[in-house]
Coordinates of N, CA, C and O and ligand atoms in Angstrom, one line a residue:
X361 N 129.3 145.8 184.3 CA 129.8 147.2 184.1 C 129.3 148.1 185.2 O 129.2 149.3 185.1
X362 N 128.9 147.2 186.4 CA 128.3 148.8 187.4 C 129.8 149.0 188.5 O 129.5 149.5 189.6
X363 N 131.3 148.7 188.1 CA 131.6 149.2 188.8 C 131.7 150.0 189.3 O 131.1 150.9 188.8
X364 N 132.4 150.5 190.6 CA 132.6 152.1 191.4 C 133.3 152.5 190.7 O 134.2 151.9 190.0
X365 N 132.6 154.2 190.7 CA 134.1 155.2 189.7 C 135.5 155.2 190.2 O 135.6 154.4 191.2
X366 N 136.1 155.6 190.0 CA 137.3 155.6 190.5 C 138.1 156.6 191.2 O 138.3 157.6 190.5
X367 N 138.6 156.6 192.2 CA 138.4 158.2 193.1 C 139.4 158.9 191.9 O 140.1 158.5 191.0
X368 N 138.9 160.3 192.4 CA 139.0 161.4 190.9 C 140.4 161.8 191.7 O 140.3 163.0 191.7
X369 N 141.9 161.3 192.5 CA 142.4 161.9 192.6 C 143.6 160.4 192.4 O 144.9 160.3 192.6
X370 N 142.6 159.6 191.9 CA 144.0 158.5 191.7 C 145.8 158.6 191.1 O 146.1 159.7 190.5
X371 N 146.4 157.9 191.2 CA 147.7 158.3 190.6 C 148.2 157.7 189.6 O 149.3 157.9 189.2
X372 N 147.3 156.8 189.1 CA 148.2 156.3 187.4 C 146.7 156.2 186.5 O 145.5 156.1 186.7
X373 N 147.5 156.4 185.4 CA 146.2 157.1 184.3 C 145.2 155.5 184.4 O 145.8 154.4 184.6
X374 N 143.5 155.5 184.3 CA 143.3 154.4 183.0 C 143.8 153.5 182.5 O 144.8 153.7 181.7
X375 N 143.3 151.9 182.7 CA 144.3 150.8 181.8 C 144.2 151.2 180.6 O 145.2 151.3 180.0
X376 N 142.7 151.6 180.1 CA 142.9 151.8 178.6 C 143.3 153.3 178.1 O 142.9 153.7 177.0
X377 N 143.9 153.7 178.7 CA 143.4 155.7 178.2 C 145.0 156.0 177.8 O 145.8 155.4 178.4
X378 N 145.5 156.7 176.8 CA 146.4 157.2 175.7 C 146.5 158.1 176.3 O 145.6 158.7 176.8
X379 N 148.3 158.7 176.5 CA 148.9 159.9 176.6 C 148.7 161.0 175.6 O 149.0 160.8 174.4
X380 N 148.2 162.2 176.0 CA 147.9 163.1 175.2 C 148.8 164.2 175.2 O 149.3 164.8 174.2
X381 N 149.2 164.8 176.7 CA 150.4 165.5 176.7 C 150.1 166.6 177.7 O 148.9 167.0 177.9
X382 N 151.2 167.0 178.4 CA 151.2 167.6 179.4 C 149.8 168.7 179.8 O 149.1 169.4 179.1
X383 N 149.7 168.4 180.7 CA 148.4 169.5 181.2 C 148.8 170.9 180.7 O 148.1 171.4 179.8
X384 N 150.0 171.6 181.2 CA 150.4 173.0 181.2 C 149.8 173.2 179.5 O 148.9 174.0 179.2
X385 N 150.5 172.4 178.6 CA 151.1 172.5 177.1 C 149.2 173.0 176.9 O 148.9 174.2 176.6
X386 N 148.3 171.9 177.1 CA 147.2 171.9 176.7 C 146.5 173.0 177.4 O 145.6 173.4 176.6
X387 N 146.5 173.4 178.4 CA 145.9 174.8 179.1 C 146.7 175.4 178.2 O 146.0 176.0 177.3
X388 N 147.9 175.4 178.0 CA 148.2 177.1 177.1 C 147.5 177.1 176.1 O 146.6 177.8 175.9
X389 N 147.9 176.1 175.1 CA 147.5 176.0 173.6 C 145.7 175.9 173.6 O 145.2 175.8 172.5
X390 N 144.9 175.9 174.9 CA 143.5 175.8 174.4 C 143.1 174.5 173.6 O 142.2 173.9 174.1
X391 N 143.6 174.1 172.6 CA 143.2 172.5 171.6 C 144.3 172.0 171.1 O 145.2 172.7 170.6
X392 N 144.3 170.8 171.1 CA 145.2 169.7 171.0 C 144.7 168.8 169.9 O 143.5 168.4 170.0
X393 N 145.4 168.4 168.7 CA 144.4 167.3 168.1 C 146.1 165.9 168.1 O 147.3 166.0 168.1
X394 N 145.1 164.8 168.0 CA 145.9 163.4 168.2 C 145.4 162.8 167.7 O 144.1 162.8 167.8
X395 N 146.5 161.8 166.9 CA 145.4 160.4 166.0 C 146.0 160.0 168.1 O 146.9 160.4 168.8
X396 N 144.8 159.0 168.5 CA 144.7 158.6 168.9 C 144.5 156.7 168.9 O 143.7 156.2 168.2
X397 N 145.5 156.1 169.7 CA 145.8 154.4 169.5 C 146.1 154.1 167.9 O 145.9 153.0 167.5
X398 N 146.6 155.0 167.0 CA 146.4 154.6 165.9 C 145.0 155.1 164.9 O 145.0 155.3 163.7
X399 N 143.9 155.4 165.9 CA 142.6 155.2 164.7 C 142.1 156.3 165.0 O 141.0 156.1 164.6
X400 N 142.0 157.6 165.6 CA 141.2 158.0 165.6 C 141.5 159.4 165.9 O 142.0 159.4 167.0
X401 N 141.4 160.6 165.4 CA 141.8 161.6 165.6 C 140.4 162.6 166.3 O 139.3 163.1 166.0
X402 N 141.2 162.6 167.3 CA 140.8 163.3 168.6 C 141.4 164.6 168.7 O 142.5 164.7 168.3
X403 N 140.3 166.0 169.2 CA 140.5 167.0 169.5 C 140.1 166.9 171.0 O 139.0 166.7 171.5
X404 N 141.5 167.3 171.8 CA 141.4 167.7 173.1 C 141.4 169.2 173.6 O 142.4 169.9 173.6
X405 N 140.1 169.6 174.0 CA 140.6 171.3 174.5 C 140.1 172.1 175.7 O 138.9 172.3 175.8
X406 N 140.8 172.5 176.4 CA 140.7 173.4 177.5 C 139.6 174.5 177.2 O 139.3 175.1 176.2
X407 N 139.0 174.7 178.5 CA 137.9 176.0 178.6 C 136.8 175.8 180.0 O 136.0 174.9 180.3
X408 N 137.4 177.0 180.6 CA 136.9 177.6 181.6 C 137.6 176.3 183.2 O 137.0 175.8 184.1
X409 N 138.8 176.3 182.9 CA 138.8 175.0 183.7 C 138.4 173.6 183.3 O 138.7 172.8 184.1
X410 N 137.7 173.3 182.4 CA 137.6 172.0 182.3 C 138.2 171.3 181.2 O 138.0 172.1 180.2
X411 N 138.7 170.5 180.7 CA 139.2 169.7 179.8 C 137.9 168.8 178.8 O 136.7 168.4 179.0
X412 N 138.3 168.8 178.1 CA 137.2 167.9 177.1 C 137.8 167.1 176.0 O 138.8 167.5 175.4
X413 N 137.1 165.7 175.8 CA 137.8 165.7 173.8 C 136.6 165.0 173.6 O 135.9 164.3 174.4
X414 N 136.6 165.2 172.1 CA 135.3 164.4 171.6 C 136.4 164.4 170.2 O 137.5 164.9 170.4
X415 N 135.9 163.7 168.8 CA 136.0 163.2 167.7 C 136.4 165.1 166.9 O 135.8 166.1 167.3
X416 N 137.1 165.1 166.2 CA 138.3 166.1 165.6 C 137.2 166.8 164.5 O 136.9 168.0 164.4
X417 N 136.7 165.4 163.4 CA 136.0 166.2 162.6 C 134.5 166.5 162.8 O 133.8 165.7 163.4
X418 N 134.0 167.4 162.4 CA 132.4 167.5 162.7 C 131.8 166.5 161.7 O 132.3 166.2 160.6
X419 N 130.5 166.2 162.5 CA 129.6 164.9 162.2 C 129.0 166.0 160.8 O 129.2 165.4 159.7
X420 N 128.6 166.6 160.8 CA 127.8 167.3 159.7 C 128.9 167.4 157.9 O 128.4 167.5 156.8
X421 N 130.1 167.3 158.2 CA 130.4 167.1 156.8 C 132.3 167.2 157.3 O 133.2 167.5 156.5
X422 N 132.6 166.9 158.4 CA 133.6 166.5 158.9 C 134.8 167.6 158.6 O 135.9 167.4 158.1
X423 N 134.0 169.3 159.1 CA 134.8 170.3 159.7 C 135.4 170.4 160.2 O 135.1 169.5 161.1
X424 N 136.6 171.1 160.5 CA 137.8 170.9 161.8 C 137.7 171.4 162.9 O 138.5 172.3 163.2
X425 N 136.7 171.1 163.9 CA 136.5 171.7 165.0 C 137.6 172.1 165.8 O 137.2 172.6 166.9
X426 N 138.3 172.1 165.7 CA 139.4 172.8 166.5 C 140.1 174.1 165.8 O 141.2 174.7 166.0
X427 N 139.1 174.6 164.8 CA 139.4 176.0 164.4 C 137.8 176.5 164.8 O 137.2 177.5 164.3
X428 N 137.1 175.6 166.0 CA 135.5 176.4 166.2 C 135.4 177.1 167.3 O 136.0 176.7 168.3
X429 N 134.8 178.2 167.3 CA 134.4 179.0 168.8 C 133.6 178.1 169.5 O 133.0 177.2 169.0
X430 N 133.6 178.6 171.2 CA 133.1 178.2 171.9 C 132.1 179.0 172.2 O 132.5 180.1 172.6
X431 N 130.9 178.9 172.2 CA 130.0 179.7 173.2 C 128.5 178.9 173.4 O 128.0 177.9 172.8
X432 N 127.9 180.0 174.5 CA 127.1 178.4 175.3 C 126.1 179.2 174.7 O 126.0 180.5 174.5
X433 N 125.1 177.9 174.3 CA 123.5 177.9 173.9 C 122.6 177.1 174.7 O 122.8 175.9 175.0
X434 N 121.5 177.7 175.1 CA 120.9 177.3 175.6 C 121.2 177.1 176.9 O 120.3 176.5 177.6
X435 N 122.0 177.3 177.4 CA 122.7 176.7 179.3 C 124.0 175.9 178.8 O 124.9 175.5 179.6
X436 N 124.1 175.5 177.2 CA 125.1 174.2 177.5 C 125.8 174.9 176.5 O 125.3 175.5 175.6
X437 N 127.6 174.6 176.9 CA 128.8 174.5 176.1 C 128.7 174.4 174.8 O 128.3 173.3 174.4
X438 N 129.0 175.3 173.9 CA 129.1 174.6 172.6 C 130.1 174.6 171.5 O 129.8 175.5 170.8
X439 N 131.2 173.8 171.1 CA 131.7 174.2 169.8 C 131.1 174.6 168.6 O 130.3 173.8 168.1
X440 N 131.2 175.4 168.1 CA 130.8 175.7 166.9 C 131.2 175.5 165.3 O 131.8 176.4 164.7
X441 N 131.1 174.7 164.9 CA 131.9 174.0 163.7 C 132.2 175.7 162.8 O 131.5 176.7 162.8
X442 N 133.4 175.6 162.3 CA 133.9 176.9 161.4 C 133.2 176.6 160.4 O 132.5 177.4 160.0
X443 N 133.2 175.5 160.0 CA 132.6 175.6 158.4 C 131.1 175.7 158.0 O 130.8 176.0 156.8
X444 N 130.1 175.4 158.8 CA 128.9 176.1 158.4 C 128.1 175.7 159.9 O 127.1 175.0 159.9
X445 N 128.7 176.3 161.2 CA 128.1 176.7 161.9 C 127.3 175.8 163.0 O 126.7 176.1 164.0
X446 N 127.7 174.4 162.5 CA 127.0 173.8 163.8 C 127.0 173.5 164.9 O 128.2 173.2 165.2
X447 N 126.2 173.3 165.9 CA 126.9 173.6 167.4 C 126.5 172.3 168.1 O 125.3 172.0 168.2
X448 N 127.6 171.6 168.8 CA 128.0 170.5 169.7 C 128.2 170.8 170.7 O 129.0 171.7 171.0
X449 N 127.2 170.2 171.8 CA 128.0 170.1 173.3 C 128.9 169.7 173.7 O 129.1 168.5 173.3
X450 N 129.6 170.1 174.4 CA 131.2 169.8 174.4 C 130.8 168.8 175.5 O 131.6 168.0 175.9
X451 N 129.6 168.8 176.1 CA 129.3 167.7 177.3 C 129.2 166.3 177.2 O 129.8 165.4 177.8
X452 N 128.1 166.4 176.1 CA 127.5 165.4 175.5 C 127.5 165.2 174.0 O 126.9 164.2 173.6
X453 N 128.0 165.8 173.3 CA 128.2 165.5 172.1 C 126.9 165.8 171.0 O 127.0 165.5 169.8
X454 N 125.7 166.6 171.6 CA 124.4 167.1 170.9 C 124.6 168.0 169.7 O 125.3 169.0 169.6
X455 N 124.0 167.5 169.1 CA 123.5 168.3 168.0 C 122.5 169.8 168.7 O 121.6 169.5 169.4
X456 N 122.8 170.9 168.5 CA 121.6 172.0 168.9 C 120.8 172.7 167.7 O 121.4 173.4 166.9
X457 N 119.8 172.5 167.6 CA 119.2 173.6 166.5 C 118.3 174.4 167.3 O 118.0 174.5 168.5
X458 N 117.8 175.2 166.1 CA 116.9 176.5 166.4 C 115.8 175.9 165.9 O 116.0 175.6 164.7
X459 N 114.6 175.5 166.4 CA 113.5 175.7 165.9 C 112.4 177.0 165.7 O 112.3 178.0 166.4
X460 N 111.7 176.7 164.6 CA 110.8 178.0 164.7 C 109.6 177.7 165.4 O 109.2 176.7 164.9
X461 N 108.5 178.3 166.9 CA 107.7 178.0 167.4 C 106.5 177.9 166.1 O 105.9 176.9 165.7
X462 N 106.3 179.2 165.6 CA 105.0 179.2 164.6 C 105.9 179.6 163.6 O 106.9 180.1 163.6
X463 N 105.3 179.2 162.6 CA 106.0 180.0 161.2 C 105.4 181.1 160.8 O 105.9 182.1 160.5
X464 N 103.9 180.7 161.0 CA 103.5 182.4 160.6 C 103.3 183.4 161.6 O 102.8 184.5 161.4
X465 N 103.9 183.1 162.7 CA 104.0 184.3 164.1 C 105.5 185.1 163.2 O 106.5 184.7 162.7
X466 N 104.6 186.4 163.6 CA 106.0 187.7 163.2 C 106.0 188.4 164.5 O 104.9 188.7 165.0
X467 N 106.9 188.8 165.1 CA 108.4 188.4 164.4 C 108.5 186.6 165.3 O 108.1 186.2 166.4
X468 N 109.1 186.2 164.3 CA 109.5 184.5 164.6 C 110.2 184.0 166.4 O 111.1 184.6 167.0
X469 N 109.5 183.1 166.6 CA 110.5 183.0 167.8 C 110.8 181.4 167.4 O 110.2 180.5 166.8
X470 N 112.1 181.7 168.1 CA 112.6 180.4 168.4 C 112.9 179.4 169.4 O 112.6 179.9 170.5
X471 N 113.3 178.3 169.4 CA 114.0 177.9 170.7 C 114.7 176.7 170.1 O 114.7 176.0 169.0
X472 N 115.4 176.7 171.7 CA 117.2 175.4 170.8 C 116.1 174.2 171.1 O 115.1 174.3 171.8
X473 N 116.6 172.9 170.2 CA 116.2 171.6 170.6 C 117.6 170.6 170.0 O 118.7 170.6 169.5
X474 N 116.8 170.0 170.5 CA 118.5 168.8 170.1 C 118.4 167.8 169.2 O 117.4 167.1 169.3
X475 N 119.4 167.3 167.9 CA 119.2 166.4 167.5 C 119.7 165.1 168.3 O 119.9 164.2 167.4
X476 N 120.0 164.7 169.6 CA 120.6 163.5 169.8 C 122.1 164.0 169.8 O 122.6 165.0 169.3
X477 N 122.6 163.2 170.3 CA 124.3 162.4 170.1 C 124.8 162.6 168.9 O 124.4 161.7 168.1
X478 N 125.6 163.4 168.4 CA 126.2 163.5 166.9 C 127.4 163.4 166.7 O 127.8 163.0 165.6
X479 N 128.1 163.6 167.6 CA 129.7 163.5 168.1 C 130.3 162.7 169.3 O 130.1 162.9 170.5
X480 N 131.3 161.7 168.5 CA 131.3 161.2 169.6 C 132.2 161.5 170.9 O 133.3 161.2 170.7
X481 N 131.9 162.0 172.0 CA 132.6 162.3 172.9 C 133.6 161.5 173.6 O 133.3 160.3 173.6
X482 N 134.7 161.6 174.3 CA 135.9 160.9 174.9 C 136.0 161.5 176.3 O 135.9 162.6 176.7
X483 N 136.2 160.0 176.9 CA 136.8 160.7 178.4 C 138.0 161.3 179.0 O 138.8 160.6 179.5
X484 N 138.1 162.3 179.1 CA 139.6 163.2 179.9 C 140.2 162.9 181.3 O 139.5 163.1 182.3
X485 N 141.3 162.4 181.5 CA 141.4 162.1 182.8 C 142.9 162.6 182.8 O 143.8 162.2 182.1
X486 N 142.8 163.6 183.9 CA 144.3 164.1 184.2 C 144.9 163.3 185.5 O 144.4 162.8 186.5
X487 N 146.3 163.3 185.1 CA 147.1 162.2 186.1 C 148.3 162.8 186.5 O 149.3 162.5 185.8
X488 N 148.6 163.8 187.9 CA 149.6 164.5 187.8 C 150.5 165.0 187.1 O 151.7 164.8 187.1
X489 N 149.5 166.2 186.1 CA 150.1 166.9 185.4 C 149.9 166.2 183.9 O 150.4 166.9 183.0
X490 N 149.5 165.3 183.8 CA 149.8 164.5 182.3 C 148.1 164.1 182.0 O 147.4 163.5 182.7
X491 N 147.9 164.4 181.0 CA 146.3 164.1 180.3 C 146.1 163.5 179.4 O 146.8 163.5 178.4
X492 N 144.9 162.7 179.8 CA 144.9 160.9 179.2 C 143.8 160.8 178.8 O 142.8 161.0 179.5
X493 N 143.7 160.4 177.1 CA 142.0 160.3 176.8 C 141.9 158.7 176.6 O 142.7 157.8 176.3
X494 N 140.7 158.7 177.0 CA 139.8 156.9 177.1 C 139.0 157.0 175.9 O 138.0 157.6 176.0
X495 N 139.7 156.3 174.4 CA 138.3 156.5 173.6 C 137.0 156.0 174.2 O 137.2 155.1 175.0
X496 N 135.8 156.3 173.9 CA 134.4 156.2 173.9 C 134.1 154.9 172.8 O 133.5 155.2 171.8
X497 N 134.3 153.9 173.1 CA 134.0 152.6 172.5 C 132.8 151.9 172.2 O 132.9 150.7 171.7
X498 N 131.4 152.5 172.4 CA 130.5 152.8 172.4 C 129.9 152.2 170.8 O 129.9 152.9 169.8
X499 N 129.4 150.6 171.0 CA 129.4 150.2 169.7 C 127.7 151.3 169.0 O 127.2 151.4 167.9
X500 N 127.5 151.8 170.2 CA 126.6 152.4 169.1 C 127.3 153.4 168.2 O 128.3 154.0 168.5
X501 N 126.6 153.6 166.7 CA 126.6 154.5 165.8 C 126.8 155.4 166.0 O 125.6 155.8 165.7
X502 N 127.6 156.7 166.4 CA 127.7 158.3 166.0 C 128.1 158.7 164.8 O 129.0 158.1 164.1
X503 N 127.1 160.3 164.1 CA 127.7 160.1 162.9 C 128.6 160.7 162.6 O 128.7 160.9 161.4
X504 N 129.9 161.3 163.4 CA 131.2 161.8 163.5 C 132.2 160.0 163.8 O 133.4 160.2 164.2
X505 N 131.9 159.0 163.5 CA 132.3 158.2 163.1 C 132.4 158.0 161.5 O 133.1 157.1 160.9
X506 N 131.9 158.8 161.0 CA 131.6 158.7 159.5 C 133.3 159.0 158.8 O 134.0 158.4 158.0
X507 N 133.5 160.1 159.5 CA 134.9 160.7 159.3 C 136.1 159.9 159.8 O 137.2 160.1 159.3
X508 N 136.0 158.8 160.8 CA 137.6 158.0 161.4 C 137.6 157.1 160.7 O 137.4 156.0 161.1
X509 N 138.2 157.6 159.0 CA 138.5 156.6 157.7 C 140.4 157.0 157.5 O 140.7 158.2 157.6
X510 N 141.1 156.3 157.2 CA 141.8 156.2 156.8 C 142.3 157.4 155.4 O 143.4 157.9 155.2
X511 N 141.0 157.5 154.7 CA 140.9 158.1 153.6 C 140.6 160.0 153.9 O 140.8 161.0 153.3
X512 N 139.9 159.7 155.0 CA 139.6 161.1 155.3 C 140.8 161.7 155.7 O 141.1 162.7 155.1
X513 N 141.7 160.9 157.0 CA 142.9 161.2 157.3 C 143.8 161.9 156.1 O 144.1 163.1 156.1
X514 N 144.1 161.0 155.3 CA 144.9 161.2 154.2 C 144.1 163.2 153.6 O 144.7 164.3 153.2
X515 N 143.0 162.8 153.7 CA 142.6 164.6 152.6 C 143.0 165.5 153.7 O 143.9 166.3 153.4
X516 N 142.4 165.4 154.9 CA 143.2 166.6 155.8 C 144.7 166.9 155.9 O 145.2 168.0 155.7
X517 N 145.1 165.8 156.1 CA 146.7 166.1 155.3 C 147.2 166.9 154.5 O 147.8 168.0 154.5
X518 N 146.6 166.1 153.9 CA 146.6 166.8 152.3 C 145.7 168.3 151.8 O 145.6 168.7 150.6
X519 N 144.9 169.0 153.0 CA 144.5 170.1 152.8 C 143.9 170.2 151.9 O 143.4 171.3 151.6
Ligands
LIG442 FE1 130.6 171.2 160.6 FE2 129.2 171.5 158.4 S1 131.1 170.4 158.6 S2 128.9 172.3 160.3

């Protein structure tokens, strides 16, 4: 697996990588979501020039990140899950929390730390004009795998 990358201006997508839909569509619209190959529903979304997709539902109780703000913590990118607030790097897929330095120092300081890998992130690869995600096949465990069930699909649906 130590192949060379692949020059970043090649002309046909990834053997393995899925049509997701026009570059323009997705710059306008900011997020895109797709069951992807069949299994897996992916959120693709624009910001600040860069493209991203990682896994649709949040790993913490499988929120719809594609209704989350973006803003950066710590130096790094972050979605913000809508439903109670947790924040993913859109880089790497981290968990960020706030720790408290002392508990009994007033007033409290904090600082971010990371839980690890929480979401699983996807590769983006644009191919004149047309954007193509590579799932992340990565037999390790993420826990935003918890949510790419059949059953979960069905409740989002179903609202
Ligand atoms: Fe995303 Fe709880 S479901 S923070």
């Amino acid at each position: 697996s130590s192949s060379p990358h692949p020059p970043s201006s090649c002309s046909s997508p990834p053997p393995d990588s899925h049509f997701i839909g026009k570059q323009k569509d997705i710059v306008e619209a900011g997020r895109v979501t797709k069951l992807v190959n069949g299994c897996r529903d992916v959120l693709v979304l624009y910001h600040q020039g860069q493209l991203h997709a990682m896994d649709m539902c949040c790993y913490h109780s499988g929120g719809p990140l594609q209704y989350g703000d973006i803003e950066e913590f710590n130096g790094k990118l972050c979605i913000v899950c809508p439903w109670h607030k947790y924040k993913i790097t859109l880089a790497e897929g981290e968990g960020l929390y706030q720790a408290v330095d002392n508990p009994m120092a007033k007033p409290l300081k904090t600082h971010w730390c990371s839980k690890g890998v929480k979401q699983r992130i996807h590769k983006v690869t644009e191919v004149n004009g047309d954007v193509y995600v590579t799932l992340n096949n990565s037999s390790e465990a993420t826990e935003s795998d918890v949510y790419q069930t059949e059953r979960y699909r069905t409740l989002l649906l179903n609202g």
